[in-house]
Amino acid sequence: MTLRQRRRTLRARTKVAAALAVAALAAGGLAACDFSSGATAGRPSATSARPSPSPSPTPEWDRSPRSLAAVGDSITRGFDACTVLSDCPEVSWATGTDPGVNSLALRLLGPSGAAKRSWNVARSGADASDLPEQMARAAAHRPELVTVMIGANDACADTVDRMTPVEDFRASFEAALARLRKGAPKAQVYVSSVPDLKRLWSVGRGDALGSRIWELGICATMLGGAQDVSVQAQQRRDTVQERVVAYNGVLEDVCGKDDRCRYDGGAVFDYRFTQAQLSRWDWFHPGRDGQRRIAEIAYRNVTAAQAP
């Protein structure tokens, strides 16, 4: 073999060796890529193999609480359900002792338990701004369940402009839950939706006596001028109805962020009540039968396996 031939052979061998080296490096690179890609190779990467922290368990809802406190307004106080212009807490849907109403406390605790381990700290005329103080009073009893019904007075102002702004309503409810959590961190909360005030107008406006009583100033934003069906009056009622719907949205949203809070899913708002459920003195507050129906809704939702 000549010198030139030996040089060509050496160059050829060098090229082959270089090609083999490149191929080996490429194969190694692909293998490395395959190993690092769990999706391609079917193997978890070092990152995905690392165990993720377990989420904190959601507290289980206690369907049989052994004590109860109620916060809210005149509905929870049983106002105008027994006598005119008077509270009647014994028929309250939440804590009443009247067996005909069969309140939530009676259903959950029995007569003896309701008498000893239920507290009604609601106040007639209260609106959402009163809730934080009421919650602090409720928390002092260390109840296992707190019921909330608020919002009707926030919508039932003298004029539409004086209704509680939605942002203020939210701030008050959030502050109320914070006060409860400070004093009774493990208490469960059952939140009732605000009743349908427009249905109230629709149901009661046909009663001559009831509509005259409304003119004394009961929920003027919705019930004032009950027989007025002008465009302006309808727009006013629609505005109030939208505000009530917004309040219920706040109650649902804020409650949904608390593991120990259960909203009624709009059950009270959706209830198709009739005149039979209204007070005979003001055609606005629930009478005994109305209180009983609210108690039934509450008991069903508190004892349900799942939230509404």
Short mmCIF file of C-alpha atoms in Angstrom, two decimals:
data_model
loop_
_atom_site.label_atom_id
_atom_site.label_comp_id
_atom_site.label_asym_id
_atom_site.label_seq_id
_atom_site.Cartn_x
_atom_site.Cartn_y
_atom_site.Cartn_z
CA MET A 1 0.00 0.00 0.00
CA THR A 2 1.37 3.38 -1.01
CA LEU A 3 1.79 6.29 1.35
CA ARG A 4 -1.15 8.11 -0.30
CA GLN A 5 -3.42 5.06 0.14
CA ARG A 6 -2.43 4.73 3.81
CA ARG A 7 -3.30 8.42 4.37
CA ARG A 8 -6.76 7.95 2.70
CA THR A 9 -7.44 4.89 4.86
CA LEU A 10 -6.45 6.78 8.01
CA ARG A 11 -8.71 9.72 7.09
CA ALA A 12 -11.63 7.34 6.39
CA ARG A 13 -11.13 5.58 9.72
CA THR A 14 -10.99 8.96 11.47
CA LYS A 15 -14.29 10.01 9.84
CA VAL A 16 -15.94 6.75 10.85
CA ALA A 17 -14.71 7.10 14.40
CA ALA A 18 -15.95 10.68 14.54
CA ALA A 19 -19.33 9.64 13.18
CA LEU A 20 -19.57 6.85 15.73
CA ALA A 21 -18.68 9.29 18.49
CA VAL A 22 -21.36 11.76 17.34
CA ALA A 23 -23.90 8.95 17.17
CA ALA A 24 -22.95 7.78 20.63
CA LEU A 25 -23.29 11.29 22.03
CA ALA A 26 -26.66 11.74 20.32
CA ALA A 27 -27.89 8.44 21.67
CA GLY A 28 -26.72 9.36 25.11
CA GLY A 29 -28.47 12.73 24.80
CA LEU A 30 -31.71 11.08 23.73
CA ALA A 31 -31.44 8.59 26.55
CA ALA A 32 -30.90 11.45 28.97
CA CYS A 33 -33.93 13.27 27.55
CA ASP A 34 -36.04 10.12 27.77
CA PHE A 35 -35.03 9.58 31.37
CA SER A 36 -35.88 13.14 32.40
CA SER A 37 -39.22 13.12 30.60
CA GLY A 38 -41.72 11.02 32.49
CA ALA A 39 -44.32 11.57 29.77
CA THR A 40 -42.06 10.03 27.09
CA ALA A 41 -40.42 7.24 29.00
CA GLY A 42 -43.28 6.46 31.36
CA ARG A 43 -41.09 7.14 34.37
CA PRO A 44 -41.62 9.98 36.89
CA SER A 45 -39.06 12.73 36.94
CA ALA A 46 -37.18 13.61 40.08
CA THR A 47 -39.55 16.54 40.60
CA SER A 48 -42.79 14.58 40.13
CA ALA A 49 -41.52 11.75 42.33
CA ARG A 50 -41.40 14.14 45.26
CA PRO A 51 -44.57 13.69 47.40
CA SER A 52 -46.82 16.77 47.53
CA PRO A 53 -48.08 17.96 50.91
CA SER A 54 -51.49 16.59 51.87
CA PRO A 55 -54.30 19.18 51.99
CA SER A 56 -55.83 19.94 55.35
CA PRO A 57 -58.96 17.82 55.85
CA THR A 58 -62.28 19.66 55.71
CA PRO A 59 -64.08 19.46 59.07
CA GLU A 60 -67.06 17.13 58.91
CA TRP A 61 -70.41 18.85 59.37
CA ASP A 62 -72.03 17.83 62.65
CA ARG A 63 -75.67 17.06 61.88
CA SER A 64 -76.57 16.80 65.58
CA PRO A 65 -75.24 19.91 67.35
CA ARG A 66 -75.93 20.02 71.09
CA SER A 67 -76.35 23.78 71.53
CA LEU A 68 -77.58 26.66 69.39
CA ALA A 69 -77.47 30.44 69.29
CA ALA A 70 -79.47 32.62 66.90
CA VAL A 71 -78.53 36.03 65.49
CA GLY A 72 -80.51 38.26 63.16
CA ASP A 73 -83.53 40.55 63.05
CA SER A 74 -87.24 40.64 63.91
CA ILE A 75 -88.03 37.43 62.02
CA THR A 76 -85.84 35.46 64.42
CA ARG A 77 -87.42 37.32 67.34
CA GLY A 78 -90.92 36.26 66.25
CA PHE A 79 -92.06 39.87 65.96
CA ASP A 80 -95.81 40.33 65.35
CA ALA A 81 -96.35 36.57 65.38
CA CYS A 82 -98.30 36.48 68.67
CA THR A 83 -99.42 40.02 69.49
CA VAL A 84 -99.22 43.32 67.69
CA LEU A 85 -95.91 45.23 67.74
CA SER A 86 -94.24 42.77 70.11
CA ASP A 87 -91.48 40.21 69.99
CA CYS A 88 -92.60 36.63 70.55
CA PRO A 89 -89.38 34.60 70.84
CA GLU A 90 -91.27 31.51 71.98
CA VAL A 91 -92.42 31.03 68.36
CA SER A 92 -89.03 31.82 66.79
CA TRP A 93 -88.11 29.42 64.00
CA ALA A 94 -84.61 29.14 65.50
CA THR A 95 -84.97 28.89 69.29
CA GLY A 96 -88.70 28.93 70.07
CA THR A 97 -90.34 26.66 72.62
CA ASP A 98 -93.82 26.55 71.06
CA PRO A 99 -94.46 22.91 70.03
CA GLY A 100 -96.77 24.10 67.24
CA VAL A 101 -93.83 25.81 65.55
CA ASN A 102 -91.38 23.06 66.46
CA SER A 103 -88.32 25.27 66.14
CA LEU A 104 -84.90 24.17 65.00
CA ALA A 105 -83.78 24.07 68.65
CA LEU A 106 -86.71 21.83 69.63
CA ARG A 107 -86.04 19.48 66.73
CA LEU A 108 -82.31 19.23 67.46
CA LEU A 109 -82.17 19.47 71.26
CA GLY A 110 -85.60 18.50 72.54
CA PRO A 111 -87.64 20.63 74.98
CA SER A 112 -85.17 20.37 77.86
CA GLY A 113 -82.13 21.01 75.68
CA ALA A 114 -83.79 23.93 73.89
CA ALA A 115 -84.57 25.56 77.23
CA LYS A 116 -81.04 25.13 78.60
CA ARG A 117 -78.76 25.23 75.55
CA SER A 118 -80.25 27.69 73.06
CA TRP A 119 -79.91 31.48 73.07
CA ASN A 120 -81.66 34.09 70.94
CA VAL A 121 -79.54 37.24 70.65
CA ALA A 122 -81.28 38.60 67.55
CA ARG A 123 -82.84 42.07 67.72
CA SER A 124 -85.91 43.46 65.98
CA GLY A 125 -84.89 46.22 63.60
CA ALA A 126 -81.34 44.91 63.19
CA ASP A 127 -79.50 45.06 59.89
CA ALA A 128 -76.18 43.61 58.76
CA SER A 129 -74.16 46.26 60.60
CA ASP A 130 -75.47 44.83 63.88
CA LEU A 131 -74.24 41.31 63.16
CA PRO A 132 -70.66 41.57 64.46
CA GLU A 133 -71.85 42.58 67.94
CA GLN A 134 -74.54 39.90 67.94
CA MET A 135 -71.98 37.29 66.90
CA ALA A 136 -69.71 38.29 69.75
CA ARG A 137 -72.60 37.80 72.18
CA ALA A 138 -73.47 34.46 70.60
CA ALA A 139 -69.84 33.29 70.76
CA ALA A 140 -69.77 33.94 74.50
CA HIS A 141 -72.16 30.98 74.94
CA ARG A 142 -69.78 28.67 73.01
CA PRO A 143 -72.62 27.24 70.89
CA GLU A 144 -72.05 24.32 68.54
CA LEU A 145 -74.36 25.92 65.95
CA VAL A 146 -75.21 29.54 65.16
CA THR A 147 -78.13 30.46 62.91
CA VAL A 148 -78.12 33.65 60.85
CA MET A 149 -81.06 35.43 59.21
CA ILE A 150 -80.37 39.02 58.17
CA GLY A 151 -80.88 41.33 55.22
CA ALA A 152 -84.58 42.21 55.05
CA ASN A 153 -84.07 45.47 56.94
CA ASP A 154 -81.08 46.32 54.75
CA ALA A 155 -83.39 46.28 51.72
CA CYS A 156 -86.48 47.68 53.49
CA ALA A 157 -85.33 51.28 53.77
CA ASP A 158 -87.37 54.46 53.41
CA THR A 159 -85.97 54.99 49.92
CA VAL A 160 -83.97 52.94 47.44
CA ASP A 161 -80.94 55.18 47.97
CA ARG A 162 -80.88 54.28 51.66
CA MET A 163 -80.63 50.53 51.16
CA THR A 164 -77.40 49.06 52.51
CA PRO A 165 -74.77 48.98 49.75
CA VAL A 166 -73.75 45.45 48.79
CA GLU A 167 -70.11 46.14 49.69
CA ASP A 168 -71.10 47.26 53.19
CA PHE A 169 -73.33 44.22 53.60
CA ARG A 170 -70.40 41.98 52.69
CA ALA A 171 -68.03 43.76 55.06
CA SER A 172 -70.48 43.39 57.95
CA PHE A 173 -71.05 39.70 57.35
CA GLU A 174 -67.32 39.01 57.03
CA ALA A 175 -66.68 40.92 60.25
CA ALA A 176 -69.44 38.97 61.99
CA LEU A 177 -67.92 35.62 61.05
CA ALA A 178 -64.51 36.86 62.17
CA ARG A 179 -65.94 37.81 65.57
CA LEU A 180 -67.51 34.37 65.90
CA ARG A 181 -64.30 32.61 64.94
CA LYS A 182 -62.41 34.61 67.56
CA GLY A 183 -64.75 33.58 70.36
CA ALA A 184 -66.01 30.19 69.17
CA PRO A 185 -63.69 28.95 66.43
CA LYS A 186 -65.33 25.54 66.05
CA ALA A 187 -68.95 26.69 65.96
CA GLN A 188 -70.93 25.72 62.88
CA VAL A 189 -72.98 28.39 61.12
CA TYR A 190 -76.27 27.94 59.29
CA VAL A 191 -77.16 30.93 57.09
CA SER A 192 -80.70 31.52 55.85
CA SER A 193 -81.27 33.39 52.62
CA VAL A 194 -83.14 36.71 52.67
CA PRO A 195 -86.85 36.16 51.91
CA ASP A 196 -88.33 37.14 48.55
CA LEU A 197 -89.72 40.62 49.23
CA LYS A 198 -91.20 40.98 45.77
CA ARG A 199 -93.25 37.85 46.28
CA LEU A 200 -94.40 39.38 49.57
CA TRP A 201 -95.72 42.39 47.65
CA SER A 202 -97.37 40.14 45.07
CA VAL A 203 -99.05 37.92 47.68
CA GLY A 204 -100.22 40.68 50.04
CA ARG A 205 -101.22 43.53 47.73
CA GLY A 206 -104.60 41.95 47.07
CA ASP A 207 -105.56 42.20 50.73
CA ALA A 208 -107.18 45.60 51.32
CA LEU A 209 -106.33 45.70 55.02
CA GLY A 210 -102.78 44.47 54.52
CA SER A 211 -101.94 46.99 51.82
CA ARG A 212 -103.34 49.82 53.99
CA ILE A 213 -101.16 48.71 56.88
CA TRP A 214 -98.14 48.72 54.59
CA GLU A 215 -98.76 52.41 53.94
CA LEU A 216 -97.85 53.08 57.57
CA GLY A 217 -94.23 52.67 56.48
CA ILE A 218 -93.53 48.93 56.42
CA CYS A 219 -90.72 48.20 53.94
CA ALA A 220 -91.45 51.31 51.89
CA THR A 221 -88.94 50.46 49.18
CA MET A 222 -90.91 47.37 48.18
CA LEU A 223 -94.38 47.67 49.71
CA GLY A 224 -95.02 51.40 49.51
CA GLY A 225 -97.73 52.29 47.01
CA ALA A 226 -98.76 48.67 46.80
CA GLN A 227 -101.41 49.31 44.15
CA ASP A 228 -99.13 51.45 41.99
CA VAL A 229 -98.11 49.44 38.92
CA SER A 230 -96.57 52.33 36.98
CA VAL A 231 -93.25 51.85 35.23
CA GLN A 232 -91.50 53.89 37.91
CA ALA A 233 -92.98 51.80 40.74
CA GLN A 234 -92.09 48.56 38.98
CA GLN A 235 -88.52 49.75 38.44
CA ARG A 236 -88.26 50.60 42.14
CA ARG A 237 -89.42 47.12 43.15
CA ASP A 238 -87.08 45.51 40.65
CA THR A 239 -84.18 47.47 42.12
CA VAL A 240 -85.03 46.24 45.61
CA GLN A 241 -85.36 42.67 44.34
CA GLU A 242 -81.95 42.88 42.68
CA ARG A 243 -80.46 44.10 45.94
CA VAL A 244 -81.96 41.16 47.86
CA VAL A 245 -80.55 38.75 45.26
CA ALA A 246 -77.16 40.44 45.64
CA TYR A 247 -77.31 40.09 49.43
CA ASN A 248 -78.02 36.39 49.05
CA GLY A 249 -75.06 36.12 46.71
CA VAL A 250 -72.87 37.67 49.41
CA LEU A 251 -74.19 35.30 52.08
CA GLU A 252 -73.49 32.31 49.84
CA ASP A 253 -70.03 33.50 48.81
CA VAL A 254 -68.74 34.47 52.25
CA CYS A 255 -70.24 31.39 53.89
CA GLY A 256 -68.70 29.19 51.18
CA LYS A 257 -65.22 30.31 52.24
CA ASP A 258 -65.73 29.01 55.78
CA ASP A 259 -65.45 25.24 56.22
CA ARG A 260 -67.91 25.30 59.11
CA CYS A 261 -70.59 27.40 57.40
CA ARG A 262 -73.62 26.13 55.47
CA TYR A 263 -75.87 28.37 53.34
CA ASP A 264 -79.45 27.27 52.71
CA GLY A 265 -78.99 27.34 48.94
CA GLY A 266 -81.68 30.01 48.58
CA ALA A 267 -84.36 27.79 50.13
CA VAL A 268 -86.07 30.55 52.14
CA PHE A 269 -85.93 32.97 49.21
CA ASP A 270 -87.41 30.32 46.90
CA TYR A 271 -90.18 29.23 49.27
CA ARG A 272 -93.60 29.90 47.71
CA PHE A 273 -95.30 31.29 50.80
CA THR A 274 -98.91 32.48 50.86
CA GLN A 275 -100.93 34.81 53.09
CA ALA A 276 -101.39 31.89 55.48
CA GLN A 277 -97.73 32.24 56.49
CA LEU A 278 -97.91 36.01 57.18
CA SER A 279 -98.63 37.88 60.40
CA ARG A 280 -102.26 39.00 60.72
CA TRP A 281 -101.03 42.28 62.20
CA ASP A 282 -98.64 43.53 59.52
CA TRP A 283 -98.78 41.17 56.51
CA PHE A 284 -94.97 41.34 56.50
CA HIS A 285 -93.44 39.20 59.24
CA PRO A 286 -94.01 35.44 59.38
CA GLY A 287 -96.87 34.34 61.60
CA ARG A 288 -96.75 31.06 63.53
CA ASP A 289 -97.20 29.01 60.38
CA GLY A 290 -94.52 30.99 58.58
CA GLN A 291 -92.13 30.45 61.48
CA ARG A 292 -92.86 26.73 61.35
CA ARG A 293 -92.08 26.58 57.63
CA ILE A 294 -88.74 28.33 58.14
CA ALA A 295 -87.91 25.89 60.95
CA GLU A 296 -88.66 22.97 58.63
CA ILE A 297 -86.32 24.35 55.97
CA ALA A 298 -83.57 24.94 58.52
CA TYR A 299 -83.83 21.48 60.07
CA ARG A 300 -83.77 19.82 56.68
CA ASN A 301 -80.62 21.68 55.65
CA VAL A 302 -78.78 21.40 58.98
CA THR A 303 -79.31 17.64 59.15
CA ALA A 304 -78.68 16.91 55.46
CA ALA A 305 -75.65 14.81 54.59
CA GLN A 306 -74.59 17.41 52.03
CA ALA A 307 -74.97 21.16 51.90
CA PRO A 308 -77.78 22.44 49.63
#
